[in-house]
Short mmCIF file of C-alpha atoms and ligand atoms in Angstrom, two decimals:
data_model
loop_
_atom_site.label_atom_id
_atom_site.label_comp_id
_atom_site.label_asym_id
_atom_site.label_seq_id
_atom_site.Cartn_x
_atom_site.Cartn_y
_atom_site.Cartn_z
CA UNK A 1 35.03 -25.94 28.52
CA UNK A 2 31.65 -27.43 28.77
CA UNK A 3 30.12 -28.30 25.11
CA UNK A 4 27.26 -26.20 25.35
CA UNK A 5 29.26 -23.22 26.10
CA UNK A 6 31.21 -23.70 23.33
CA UNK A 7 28.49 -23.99 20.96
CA UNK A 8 27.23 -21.03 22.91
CA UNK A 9 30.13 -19.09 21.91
CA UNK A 10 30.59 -19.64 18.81
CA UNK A 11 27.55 -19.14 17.70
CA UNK A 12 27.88 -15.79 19.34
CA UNK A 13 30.70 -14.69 17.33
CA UNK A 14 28.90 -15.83 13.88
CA UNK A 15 26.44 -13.44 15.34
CA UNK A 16 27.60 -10.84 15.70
CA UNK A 17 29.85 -10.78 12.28
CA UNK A 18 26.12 -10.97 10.68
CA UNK A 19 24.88 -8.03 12.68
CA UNK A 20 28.06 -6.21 11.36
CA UNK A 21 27.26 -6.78 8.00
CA UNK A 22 24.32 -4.90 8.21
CA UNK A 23 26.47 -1.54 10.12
CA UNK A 24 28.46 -1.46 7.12
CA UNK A 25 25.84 -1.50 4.69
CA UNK A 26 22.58 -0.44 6.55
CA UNK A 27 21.26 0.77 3.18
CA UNK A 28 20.87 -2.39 1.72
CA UNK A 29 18.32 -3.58 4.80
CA UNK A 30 16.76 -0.31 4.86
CA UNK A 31 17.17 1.75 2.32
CA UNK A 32 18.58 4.74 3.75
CA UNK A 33 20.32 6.00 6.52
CA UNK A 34 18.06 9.47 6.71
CA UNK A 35 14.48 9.48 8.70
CA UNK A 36 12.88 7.34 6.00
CA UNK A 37 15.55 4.60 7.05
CA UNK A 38 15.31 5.49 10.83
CA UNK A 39 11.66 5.12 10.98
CA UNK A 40 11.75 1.95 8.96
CA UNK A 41 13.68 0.54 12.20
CA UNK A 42 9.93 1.10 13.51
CA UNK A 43 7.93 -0.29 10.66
CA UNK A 44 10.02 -3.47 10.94
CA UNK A 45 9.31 -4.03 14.91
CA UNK A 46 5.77 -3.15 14.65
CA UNK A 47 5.39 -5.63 11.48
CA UNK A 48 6.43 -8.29 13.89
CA UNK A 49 3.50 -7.35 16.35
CA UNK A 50 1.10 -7.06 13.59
CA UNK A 51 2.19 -10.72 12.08
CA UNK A 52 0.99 -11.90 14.94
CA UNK A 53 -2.58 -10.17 15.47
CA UNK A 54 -2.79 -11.76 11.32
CA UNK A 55 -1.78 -15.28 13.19
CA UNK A 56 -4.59 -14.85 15.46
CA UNK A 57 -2.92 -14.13 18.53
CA UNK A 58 -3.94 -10.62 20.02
CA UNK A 59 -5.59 -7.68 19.10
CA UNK A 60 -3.72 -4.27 20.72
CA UNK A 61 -0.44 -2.66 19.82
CA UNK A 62 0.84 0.39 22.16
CA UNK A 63 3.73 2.69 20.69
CA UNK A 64 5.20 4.79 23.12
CA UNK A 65 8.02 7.41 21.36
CA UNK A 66 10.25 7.94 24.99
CA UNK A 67 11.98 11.40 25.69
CA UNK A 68 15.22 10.73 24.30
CA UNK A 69 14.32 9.69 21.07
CA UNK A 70 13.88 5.40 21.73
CA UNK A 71 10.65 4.11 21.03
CA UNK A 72 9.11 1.11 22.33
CA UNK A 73 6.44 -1.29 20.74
CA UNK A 74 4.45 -3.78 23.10
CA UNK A 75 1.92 -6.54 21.76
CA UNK A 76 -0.76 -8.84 23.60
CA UNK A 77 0.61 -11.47 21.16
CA UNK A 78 1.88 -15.18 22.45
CA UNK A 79 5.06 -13.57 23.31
CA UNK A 80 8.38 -14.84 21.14
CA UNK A 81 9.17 -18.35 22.16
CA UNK A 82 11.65 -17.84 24.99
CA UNK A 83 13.08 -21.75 24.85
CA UNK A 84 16.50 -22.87 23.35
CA UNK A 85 17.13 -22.97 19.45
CA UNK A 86 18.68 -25.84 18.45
CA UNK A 87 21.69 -23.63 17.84
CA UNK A 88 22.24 -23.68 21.55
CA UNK A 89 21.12 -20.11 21.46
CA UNK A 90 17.64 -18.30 23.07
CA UNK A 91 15.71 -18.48 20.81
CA UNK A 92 14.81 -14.35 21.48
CA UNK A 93 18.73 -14.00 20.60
CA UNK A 94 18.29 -16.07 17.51
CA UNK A 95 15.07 -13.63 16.56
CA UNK A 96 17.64 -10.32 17.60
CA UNK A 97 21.09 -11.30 16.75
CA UNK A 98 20.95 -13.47 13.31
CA UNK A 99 20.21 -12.72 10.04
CA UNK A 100 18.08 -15.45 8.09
CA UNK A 101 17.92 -15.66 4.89
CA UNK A 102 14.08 -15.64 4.96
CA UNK A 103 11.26 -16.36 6.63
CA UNK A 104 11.03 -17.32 10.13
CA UNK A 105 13.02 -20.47 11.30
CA UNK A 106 11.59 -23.71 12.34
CA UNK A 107 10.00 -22.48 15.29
CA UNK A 108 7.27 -20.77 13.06
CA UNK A 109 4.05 -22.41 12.05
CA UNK A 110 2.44 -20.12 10.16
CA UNK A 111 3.90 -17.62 7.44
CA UNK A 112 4.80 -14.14 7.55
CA UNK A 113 2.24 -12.00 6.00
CA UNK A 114 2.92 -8.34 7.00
CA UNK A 115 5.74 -6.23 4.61
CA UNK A 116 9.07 -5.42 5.76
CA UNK A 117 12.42 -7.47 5.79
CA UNK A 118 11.43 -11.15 5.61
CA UNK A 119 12.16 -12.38 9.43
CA UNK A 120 15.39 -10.40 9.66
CA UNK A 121 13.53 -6.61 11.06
CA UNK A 122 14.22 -7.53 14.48
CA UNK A 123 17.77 -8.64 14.16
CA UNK A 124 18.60 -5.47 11.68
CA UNK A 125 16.96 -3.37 14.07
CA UNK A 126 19.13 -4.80 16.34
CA UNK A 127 22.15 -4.16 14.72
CA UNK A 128 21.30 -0.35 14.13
CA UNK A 129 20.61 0.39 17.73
CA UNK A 130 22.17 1.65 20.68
CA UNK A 131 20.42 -0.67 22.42
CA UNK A 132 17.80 -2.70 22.51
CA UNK A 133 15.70 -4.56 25.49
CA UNK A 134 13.32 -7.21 25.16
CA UNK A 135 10.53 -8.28 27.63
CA UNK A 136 8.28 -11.32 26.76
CA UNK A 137 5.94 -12.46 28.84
CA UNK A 138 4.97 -16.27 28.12
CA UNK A 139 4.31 -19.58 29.88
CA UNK A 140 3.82 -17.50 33.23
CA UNK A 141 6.70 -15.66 33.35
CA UNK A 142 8.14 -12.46 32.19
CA UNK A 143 11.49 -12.76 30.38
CA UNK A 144 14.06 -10.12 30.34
CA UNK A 145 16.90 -9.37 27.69
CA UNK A 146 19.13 -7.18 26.96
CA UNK A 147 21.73 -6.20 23.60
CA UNK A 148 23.44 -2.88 23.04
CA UNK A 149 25.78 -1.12 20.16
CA UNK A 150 24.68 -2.95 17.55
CA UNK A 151 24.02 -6.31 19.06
CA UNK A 152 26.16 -7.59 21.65
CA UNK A 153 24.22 -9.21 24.28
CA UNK A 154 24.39 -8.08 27.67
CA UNK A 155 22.90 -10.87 29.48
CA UNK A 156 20.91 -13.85 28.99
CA UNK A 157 17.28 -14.20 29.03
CA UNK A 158 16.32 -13.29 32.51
CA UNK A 159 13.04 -14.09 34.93
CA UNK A 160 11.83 -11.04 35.89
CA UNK A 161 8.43 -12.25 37.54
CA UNK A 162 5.19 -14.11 37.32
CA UNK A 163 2.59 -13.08 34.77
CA UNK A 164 -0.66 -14.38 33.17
CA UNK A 165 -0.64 -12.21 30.32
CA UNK A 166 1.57 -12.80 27.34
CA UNK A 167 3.22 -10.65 24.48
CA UNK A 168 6.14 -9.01 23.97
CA UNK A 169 7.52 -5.60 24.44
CA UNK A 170 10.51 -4.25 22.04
CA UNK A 171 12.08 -0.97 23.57
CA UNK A 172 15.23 0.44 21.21
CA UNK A 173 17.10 3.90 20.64
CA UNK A 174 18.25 3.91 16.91
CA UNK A 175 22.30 4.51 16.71
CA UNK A 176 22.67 8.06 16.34
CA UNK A 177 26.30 6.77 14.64
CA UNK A 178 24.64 5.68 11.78
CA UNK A 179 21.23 7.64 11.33
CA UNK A 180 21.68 11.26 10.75
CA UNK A 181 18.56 12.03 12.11
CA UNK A 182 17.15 9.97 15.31
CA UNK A 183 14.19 11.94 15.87
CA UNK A 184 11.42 10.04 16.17
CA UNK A 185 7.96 12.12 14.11
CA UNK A 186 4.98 11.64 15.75
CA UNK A 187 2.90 12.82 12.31
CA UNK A 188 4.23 9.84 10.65
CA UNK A 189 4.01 7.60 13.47
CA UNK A 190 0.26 8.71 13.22
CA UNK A 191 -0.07 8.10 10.00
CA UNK A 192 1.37 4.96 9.50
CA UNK A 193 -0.21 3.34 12.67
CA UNK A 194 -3.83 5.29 11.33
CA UNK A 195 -3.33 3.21 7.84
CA UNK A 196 -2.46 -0.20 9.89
CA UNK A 197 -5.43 0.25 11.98
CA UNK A 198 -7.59 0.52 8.89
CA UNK A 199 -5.73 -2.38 7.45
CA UNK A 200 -6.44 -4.80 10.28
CA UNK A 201 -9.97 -4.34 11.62
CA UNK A 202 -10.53 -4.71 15.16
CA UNK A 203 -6.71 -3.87 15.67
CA UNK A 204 -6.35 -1.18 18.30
CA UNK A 205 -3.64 0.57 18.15
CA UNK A 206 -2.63 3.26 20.87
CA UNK A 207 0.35 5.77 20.25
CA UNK A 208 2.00 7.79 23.19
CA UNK A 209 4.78 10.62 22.96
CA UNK A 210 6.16 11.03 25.96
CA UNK A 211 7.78 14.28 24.49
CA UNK A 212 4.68 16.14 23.93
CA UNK A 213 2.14 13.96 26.10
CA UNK A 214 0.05 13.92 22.46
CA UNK A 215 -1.93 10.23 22.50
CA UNK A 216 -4.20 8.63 19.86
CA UNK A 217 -5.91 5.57 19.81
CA UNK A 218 -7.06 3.99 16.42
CA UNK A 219 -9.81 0.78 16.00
CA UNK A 220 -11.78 -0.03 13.10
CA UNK A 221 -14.39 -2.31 13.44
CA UNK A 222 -15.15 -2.14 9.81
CA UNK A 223 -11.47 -1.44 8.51
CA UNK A 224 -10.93 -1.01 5.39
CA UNK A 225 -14.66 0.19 4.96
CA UNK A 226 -14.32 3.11 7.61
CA UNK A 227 -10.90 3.99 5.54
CA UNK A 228 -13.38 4.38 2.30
CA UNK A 229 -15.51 7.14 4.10
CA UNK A 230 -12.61 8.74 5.96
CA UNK A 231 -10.59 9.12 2.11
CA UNK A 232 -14.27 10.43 0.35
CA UNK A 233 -15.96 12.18 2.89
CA UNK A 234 -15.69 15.68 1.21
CA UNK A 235 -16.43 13.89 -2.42
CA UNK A 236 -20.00 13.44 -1.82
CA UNK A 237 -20.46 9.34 -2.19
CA UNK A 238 -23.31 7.79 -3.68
CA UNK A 239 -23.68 5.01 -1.56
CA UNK A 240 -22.28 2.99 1.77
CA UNK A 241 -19.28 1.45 1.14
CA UNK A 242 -19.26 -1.82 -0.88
CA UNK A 243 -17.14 -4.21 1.01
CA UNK A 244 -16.16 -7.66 -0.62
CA UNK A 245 -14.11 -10.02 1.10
CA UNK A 246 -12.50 -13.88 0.14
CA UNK A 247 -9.83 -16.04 -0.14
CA UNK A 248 -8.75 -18.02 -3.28
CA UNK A 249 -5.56 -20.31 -4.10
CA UNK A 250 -4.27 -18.77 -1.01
CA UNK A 251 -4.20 -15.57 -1.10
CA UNK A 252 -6.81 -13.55 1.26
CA UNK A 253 -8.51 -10.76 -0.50
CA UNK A 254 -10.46 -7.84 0.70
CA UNK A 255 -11.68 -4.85 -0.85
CA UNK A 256 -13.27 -1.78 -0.27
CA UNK A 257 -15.62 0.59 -2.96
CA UNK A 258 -17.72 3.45 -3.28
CA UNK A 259 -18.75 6.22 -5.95
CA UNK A 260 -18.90 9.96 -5.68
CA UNK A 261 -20.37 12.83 -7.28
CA UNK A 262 -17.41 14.51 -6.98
CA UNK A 263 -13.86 14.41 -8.59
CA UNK A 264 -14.31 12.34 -11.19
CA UNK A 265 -10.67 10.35 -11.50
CA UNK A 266 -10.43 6.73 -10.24
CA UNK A 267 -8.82 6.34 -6.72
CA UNK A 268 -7.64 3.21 -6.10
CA UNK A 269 -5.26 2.54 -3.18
CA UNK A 270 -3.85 -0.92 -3.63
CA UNK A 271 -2.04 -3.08 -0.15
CA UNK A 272 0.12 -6.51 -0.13
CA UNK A 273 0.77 -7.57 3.16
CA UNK A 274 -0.19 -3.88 4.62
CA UNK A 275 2.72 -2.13 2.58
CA UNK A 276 1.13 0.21 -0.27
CA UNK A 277 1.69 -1.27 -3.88
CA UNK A 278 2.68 2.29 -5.50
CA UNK A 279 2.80 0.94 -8.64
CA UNK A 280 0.23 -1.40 -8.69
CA UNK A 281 0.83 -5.12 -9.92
CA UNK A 282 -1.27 -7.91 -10.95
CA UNK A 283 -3.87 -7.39 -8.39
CA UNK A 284 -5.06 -3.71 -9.63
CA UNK A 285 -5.16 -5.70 -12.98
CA UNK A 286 -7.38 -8.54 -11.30
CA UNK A 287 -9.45 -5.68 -9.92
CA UNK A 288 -10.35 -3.68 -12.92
CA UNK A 289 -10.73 -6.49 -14.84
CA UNK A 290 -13.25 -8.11 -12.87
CA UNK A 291 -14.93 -4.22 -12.14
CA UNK A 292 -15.60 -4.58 -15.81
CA UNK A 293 -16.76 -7.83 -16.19
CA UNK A 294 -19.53 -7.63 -13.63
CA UNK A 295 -20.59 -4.25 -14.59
CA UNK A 296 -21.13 -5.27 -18.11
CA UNK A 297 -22.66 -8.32 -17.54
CA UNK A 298 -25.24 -6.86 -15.25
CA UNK A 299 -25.89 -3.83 -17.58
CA UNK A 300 -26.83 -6.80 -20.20
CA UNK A 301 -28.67 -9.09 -17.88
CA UNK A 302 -30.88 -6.36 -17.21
CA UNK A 303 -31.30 -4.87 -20.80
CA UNK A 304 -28.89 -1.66 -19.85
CA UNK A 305 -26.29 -2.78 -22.94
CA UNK A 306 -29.04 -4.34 -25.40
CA UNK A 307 -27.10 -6.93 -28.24
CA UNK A 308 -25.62 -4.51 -30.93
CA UNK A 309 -24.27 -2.02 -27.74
CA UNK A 310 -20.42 -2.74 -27.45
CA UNK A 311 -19.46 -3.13 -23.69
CA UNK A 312 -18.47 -0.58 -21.28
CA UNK A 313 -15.11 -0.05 -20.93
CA UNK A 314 -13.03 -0.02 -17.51
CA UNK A 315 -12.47 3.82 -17.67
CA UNK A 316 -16.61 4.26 -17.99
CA UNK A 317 -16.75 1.95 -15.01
CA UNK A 318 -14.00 3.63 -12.90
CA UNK A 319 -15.03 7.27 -13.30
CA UNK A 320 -15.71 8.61 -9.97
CA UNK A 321 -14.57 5.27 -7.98
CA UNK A 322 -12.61 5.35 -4.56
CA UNK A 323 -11.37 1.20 -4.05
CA UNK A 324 -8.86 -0.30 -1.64
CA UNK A 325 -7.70 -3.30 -2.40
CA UNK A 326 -6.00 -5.03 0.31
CA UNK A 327 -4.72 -8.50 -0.27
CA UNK A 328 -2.29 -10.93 1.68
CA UNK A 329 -0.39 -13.20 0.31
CA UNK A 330 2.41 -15.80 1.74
CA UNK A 331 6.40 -15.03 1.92
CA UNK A 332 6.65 -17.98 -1.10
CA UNK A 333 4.26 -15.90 -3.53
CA UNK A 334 5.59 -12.70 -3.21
CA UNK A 335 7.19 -11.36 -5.94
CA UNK A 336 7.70 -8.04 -6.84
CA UNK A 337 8.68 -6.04 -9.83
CA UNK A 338 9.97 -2.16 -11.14
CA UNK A 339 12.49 0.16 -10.15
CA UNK A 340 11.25 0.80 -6.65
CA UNK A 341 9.92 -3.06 -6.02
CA UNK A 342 6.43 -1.36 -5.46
CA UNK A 343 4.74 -3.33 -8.11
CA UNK A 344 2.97 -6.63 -7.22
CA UNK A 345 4.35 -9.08 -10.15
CA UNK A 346 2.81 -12.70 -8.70
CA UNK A 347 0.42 -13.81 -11.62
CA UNK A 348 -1.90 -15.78 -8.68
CA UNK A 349 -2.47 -12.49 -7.52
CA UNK A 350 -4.68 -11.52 -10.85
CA UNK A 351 -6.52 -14.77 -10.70
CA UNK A 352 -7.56 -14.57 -6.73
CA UNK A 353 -8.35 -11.27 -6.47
CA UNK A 354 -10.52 -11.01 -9.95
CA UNK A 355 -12.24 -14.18 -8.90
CA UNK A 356 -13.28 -12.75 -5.59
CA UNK A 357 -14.43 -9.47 -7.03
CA UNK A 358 -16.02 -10.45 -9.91
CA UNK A 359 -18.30 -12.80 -7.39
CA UNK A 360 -18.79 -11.27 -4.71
CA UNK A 361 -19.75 -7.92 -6.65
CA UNK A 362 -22.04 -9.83 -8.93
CA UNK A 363 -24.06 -10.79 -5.81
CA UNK A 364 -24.20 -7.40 -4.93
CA UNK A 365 -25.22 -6.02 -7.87
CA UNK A 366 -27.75 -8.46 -7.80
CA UNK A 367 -28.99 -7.52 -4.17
CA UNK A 368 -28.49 -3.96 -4.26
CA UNK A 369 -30.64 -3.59 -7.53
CA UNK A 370 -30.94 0.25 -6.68
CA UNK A 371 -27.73 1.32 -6.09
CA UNK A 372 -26.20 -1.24 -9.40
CA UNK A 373 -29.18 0.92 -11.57
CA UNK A 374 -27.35 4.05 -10.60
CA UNK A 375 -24.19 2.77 -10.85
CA UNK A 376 -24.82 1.47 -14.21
CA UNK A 377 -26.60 4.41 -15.38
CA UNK A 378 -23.37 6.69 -14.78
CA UNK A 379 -21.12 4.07 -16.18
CA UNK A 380 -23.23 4.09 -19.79
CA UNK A 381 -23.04 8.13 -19.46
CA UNK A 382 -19.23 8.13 -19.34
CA UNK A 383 -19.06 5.82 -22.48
CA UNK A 384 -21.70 7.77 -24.14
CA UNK A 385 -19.81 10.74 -23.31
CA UNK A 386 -16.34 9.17 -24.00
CA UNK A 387 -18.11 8.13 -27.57
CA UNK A 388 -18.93 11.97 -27.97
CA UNK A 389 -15.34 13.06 -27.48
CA UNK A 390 -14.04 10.43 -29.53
CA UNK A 391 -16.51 11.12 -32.56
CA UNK A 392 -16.02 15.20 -32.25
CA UNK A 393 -11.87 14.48 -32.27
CA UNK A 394 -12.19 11.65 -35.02
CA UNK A 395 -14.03 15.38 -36.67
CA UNK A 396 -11.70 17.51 -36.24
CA UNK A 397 -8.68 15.15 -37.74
CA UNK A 398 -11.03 14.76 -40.68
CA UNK A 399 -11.33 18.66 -40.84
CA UNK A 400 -7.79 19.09 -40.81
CA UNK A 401 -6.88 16.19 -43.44
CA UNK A 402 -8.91 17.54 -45.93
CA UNK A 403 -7.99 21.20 -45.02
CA UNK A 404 -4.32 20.00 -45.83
CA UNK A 405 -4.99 17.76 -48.82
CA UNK A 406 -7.37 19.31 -50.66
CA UNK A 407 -5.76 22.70 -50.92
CA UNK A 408 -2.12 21.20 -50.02
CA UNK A 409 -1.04 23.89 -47.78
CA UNK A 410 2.02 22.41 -46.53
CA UNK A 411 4.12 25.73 -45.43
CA UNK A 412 1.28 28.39 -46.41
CA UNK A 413 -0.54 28.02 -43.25
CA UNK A 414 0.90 29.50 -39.81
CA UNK A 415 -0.71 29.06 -36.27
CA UNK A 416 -3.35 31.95 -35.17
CA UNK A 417 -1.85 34.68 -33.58
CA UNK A 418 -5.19 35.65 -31.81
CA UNK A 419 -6.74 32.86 -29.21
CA UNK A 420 -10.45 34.94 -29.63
CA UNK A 421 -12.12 32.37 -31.67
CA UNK A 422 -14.49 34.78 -33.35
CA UNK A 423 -11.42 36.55 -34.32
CA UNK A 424 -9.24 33.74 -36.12
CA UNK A 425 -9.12 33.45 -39.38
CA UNK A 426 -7.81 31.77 -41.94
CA UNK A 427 -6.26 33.56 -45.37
CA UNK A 428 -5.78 31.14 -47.96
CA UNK A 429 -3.41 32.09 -50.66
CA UNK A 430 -4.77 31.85 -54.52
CA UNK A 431 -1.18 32.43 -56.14
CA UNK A 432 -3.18 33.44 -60.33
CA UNK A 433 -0.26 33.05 -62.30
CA UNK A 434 2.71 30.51 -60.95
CA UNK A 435 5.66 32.11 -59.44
CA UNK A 436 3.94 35.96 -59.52
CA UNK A 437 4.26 36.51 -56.50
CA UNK A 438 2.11 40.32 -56.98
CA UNK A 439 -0.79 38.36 -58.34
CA UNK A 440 -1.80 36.47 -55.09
CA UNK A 441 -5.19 36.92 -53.85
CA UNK A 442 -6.28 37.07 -50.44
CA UNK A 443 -9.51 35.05 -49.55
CA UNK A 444 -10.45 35.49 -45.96
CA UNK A 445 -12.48 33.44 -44.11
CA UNK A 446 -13.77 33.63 -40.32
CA UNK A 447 -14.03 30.36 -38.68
C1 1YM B 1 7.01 -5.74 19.70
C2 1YM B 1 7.39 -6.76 18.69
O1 1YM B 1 7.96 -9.37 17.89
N1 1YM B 1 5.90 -10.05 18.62
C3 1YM B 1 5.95 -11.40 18.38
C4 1YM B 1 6.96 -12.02 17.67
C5 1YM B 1 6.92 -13.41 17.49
C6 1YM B 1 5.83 -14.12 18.01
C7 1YM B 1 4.87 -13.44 18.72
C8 1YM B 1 5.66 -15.60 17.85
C9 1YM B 1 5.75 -16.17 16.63
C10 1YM B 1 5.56 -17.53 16.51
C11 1YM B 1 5.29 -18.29 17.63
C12 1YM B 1 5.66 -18.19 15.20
C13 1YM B 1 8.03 -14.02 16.81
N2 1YM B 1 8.45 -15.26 16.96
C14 1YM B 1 9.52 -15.54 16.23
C15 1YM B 1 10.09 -16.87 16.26
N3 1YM B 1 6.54 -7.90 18.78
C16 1YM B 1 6.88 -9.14 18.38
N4 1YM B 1 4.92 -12.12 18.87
N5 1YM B 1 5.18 -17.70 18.80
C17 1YM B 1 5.35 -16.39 18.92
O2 1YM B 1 5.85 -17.51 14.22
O3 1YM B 1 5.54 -19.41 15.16
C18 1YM B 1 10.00 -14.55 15.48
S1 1YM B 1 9.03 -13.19 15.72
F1 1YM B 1 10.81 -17.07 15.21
F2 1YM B 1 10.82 -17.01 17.33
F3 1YM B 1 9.14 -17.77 16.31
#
């Protein structure tokens, strides 16, 4: 037997004892075996595509959902490298049939910066598919492979034709053996692909259901901006969207804000690597912090806070704030923390993104001296108004500790009966000579 095939071989069989590993436990690649997990199978393959519009290379994704339930992703990306791994293996099989540890193998120059499974999607998709085909078109030519239940590969990379565009199309039908739902929902698909668009500006990003013939095409020139308006436009905003963008020890930060009139509670909506941080991290705390910072300092630079004024807090600040904060940060960086892994724990995180902020809002503020005045004006109402609800509760403990301990009513008193306030009253209980009880007098009071 020739060498080569041998290697060949045996690298197949490794293979596909890897890809097995993942059939027997898909929940441990992706989460669940329900829709959550069977769309996930999507997430992962359109991460790829979107890795590599972040790279530099491309700028359109097309997801076509096909009548019976596969779906197929196609990017105008360089195409995966379609030459031999040193394995002895295509490198497209190496990308589909092995699980890596991490990251992408020495082929890769740049790092992976979009969520999902770390350089193994494509080979876990793989594994959890009926089948899956692969058609990159690179260096001229359009490549053709093939790998079905669960990973074996049907043939070797193929030439189909000549081309002179490149990218890569990824067409699979999840495993109806191990999902126990495979169909595909279009309102997610929307969703999801709606939020990426946002996430990547300039990204087009066409989806197609063949089932319905529905079609949508999403592009945001001004990304993460445009997502501010879309999220506020019923809350009345103050202002355009404030959009502050910057990279610092590595880690690329952008960020979108804007104030409304209406609803009052913070919104913040916080990204790493275009997967939503649930539970926030060390970049929300970056954020607020540096919110704070330049809002006080401004309010004091321009005689707002004069000296004996303490500073506003971040809640004064926040009130009636919409902010994304997307950031992107490299494979080695990422680390993340909680129960559900939704909470960004790398400390660089804090640092970059409150450095960024703090700067780039300061200028802002500085340009925008209109807007800042307003801004600043609402902020000192919401302390004064916090102040006002702190002093009137700090009153009524008062009231209610010298109720207690100047007439020690400890088990005398019992809670009003009658929620009327002109109505409530309260008896208290002269007792004239100790332990009669037919001598008590009744004082009553309305309150
Ligand atoms: C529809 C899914 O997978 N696109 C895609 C994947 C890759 C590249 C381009 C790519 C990456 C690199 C160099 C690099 C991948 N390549 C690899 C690996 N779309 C989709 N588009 N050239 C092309 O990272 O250096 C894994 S994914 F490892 F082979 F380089």
């Amino acid at each position: 037997m020739a060498r080569t095939k041998q290697i060949y071989d045996e690298s197949k069989i490794q293979i596909l004892q890897g890809l097995e590993a993942v059939r027997k436990r898909p929940g441990m690649y992706i989460g669940s075996t329900d829709s959550k997990g069977l769309h996930q199978l999507l997430w992962e393959i359109i991460d790829n595509s979107i890795d590599e519009v972040l790279s530099g290379f491309g700028d359109q994704i097309k997801v076509i959902i096909h009548k019976g339930n596969s779906v197929e992703v196609i990017d105008n990306g360089r195409g995966i490298p379609i030459g031999m791994h040193k394995s002895g293996v295509p490198t497209p099989q190496v990308v589909f049939c092995t699980l890596h540890a991490g990251g992408k193998f020495d082929t890769s120059s740049g790092y992976k910066v979009s969520g999902g499974l770390h350089g193994v999607g494509s080979s876990v998709v793989n594994a959890l598919s009926e089948f899956v085909e692969v058609n990159i078109q690179r260096d001229g030519k359009i490549y053709f492979q093939k790998y079905e239940k669960g990973g074996s590969v049907i043939n070797k990379p193929k030439i189909l034709g000549d081309s002179r565009k490149t990218g890569t199309s990824v067409h699979f039908k999840p495993d109806p053996s191990i999902f126990s739902s495979t169909v595909i929902d279009y309102k997610l698909c929307y969703q999801r692909l709606k939020e990426s668009a946002y996430l990547v500006k300039n990204l087009k990003i066409e989806l197609f259901d063949e089932r319905t013939n529905e079609t949508e095409t999403f592009v945001f020139q001004n990304g993460i901006a445009e997502y501010i308006d879309d999220l506020n436009s019923n809350k009345d905003p103050i202002h355009d969207a404030i959009y502050l963008e910057g990279t610092n020890l590595g880690i690329q930060v952008e960020c979108a804000l804007q104030y409304c009139n209406k609803f009052y509670s913070e919104n913040l909506l916080s990204y790493v690597n275009n997967i939503r941080t649930r539970d926030g991290g060390t970049h929300e705390t970056g954020f607020r912090s540096a919110l704070t910072k330049a809002f006080n300092d401004y309010a004091r630079m321009k005689g707002f806070l004069k000296d004996k004024d303490p500073n506003l807090e971040g809640t004064d600040v926040r009130e009636g704030l919409s902010a994304i904060l997307s950031i992107r940060i490299g494979e080695d960086k990422l680390q993340f923390e909680g129960q559900t892994k939704n909470k960004l724990g790398t400390a660089d995180a804090k640092f970059a993104v409150e450095a960024i902020v703090f700067e780039k809002l300061k200028f802002f503020l500085a340009e925008k001296g209109e807007i800042a005045n307003s801004l600043v004006n609402n902020a000192i109402r919401a302390a004064k108004a916090r102040e006002a609800a702190r002093r009137a509760r700090e009153e009524v403990r008062m009231i209610k500790q010298k109720v207690v301990k100047t007439a020690n009513l400890a088990g005398k008193l019992a809670p009003v009966q009658n929620k009327n306030p002109k109505v409530n009253e309260l008896f208290i209980v002269e007792e004239a000579v100790p332990n009669k009880a037919e001598t008590v007098a009744f004082r009553q009071f309305y309150l």
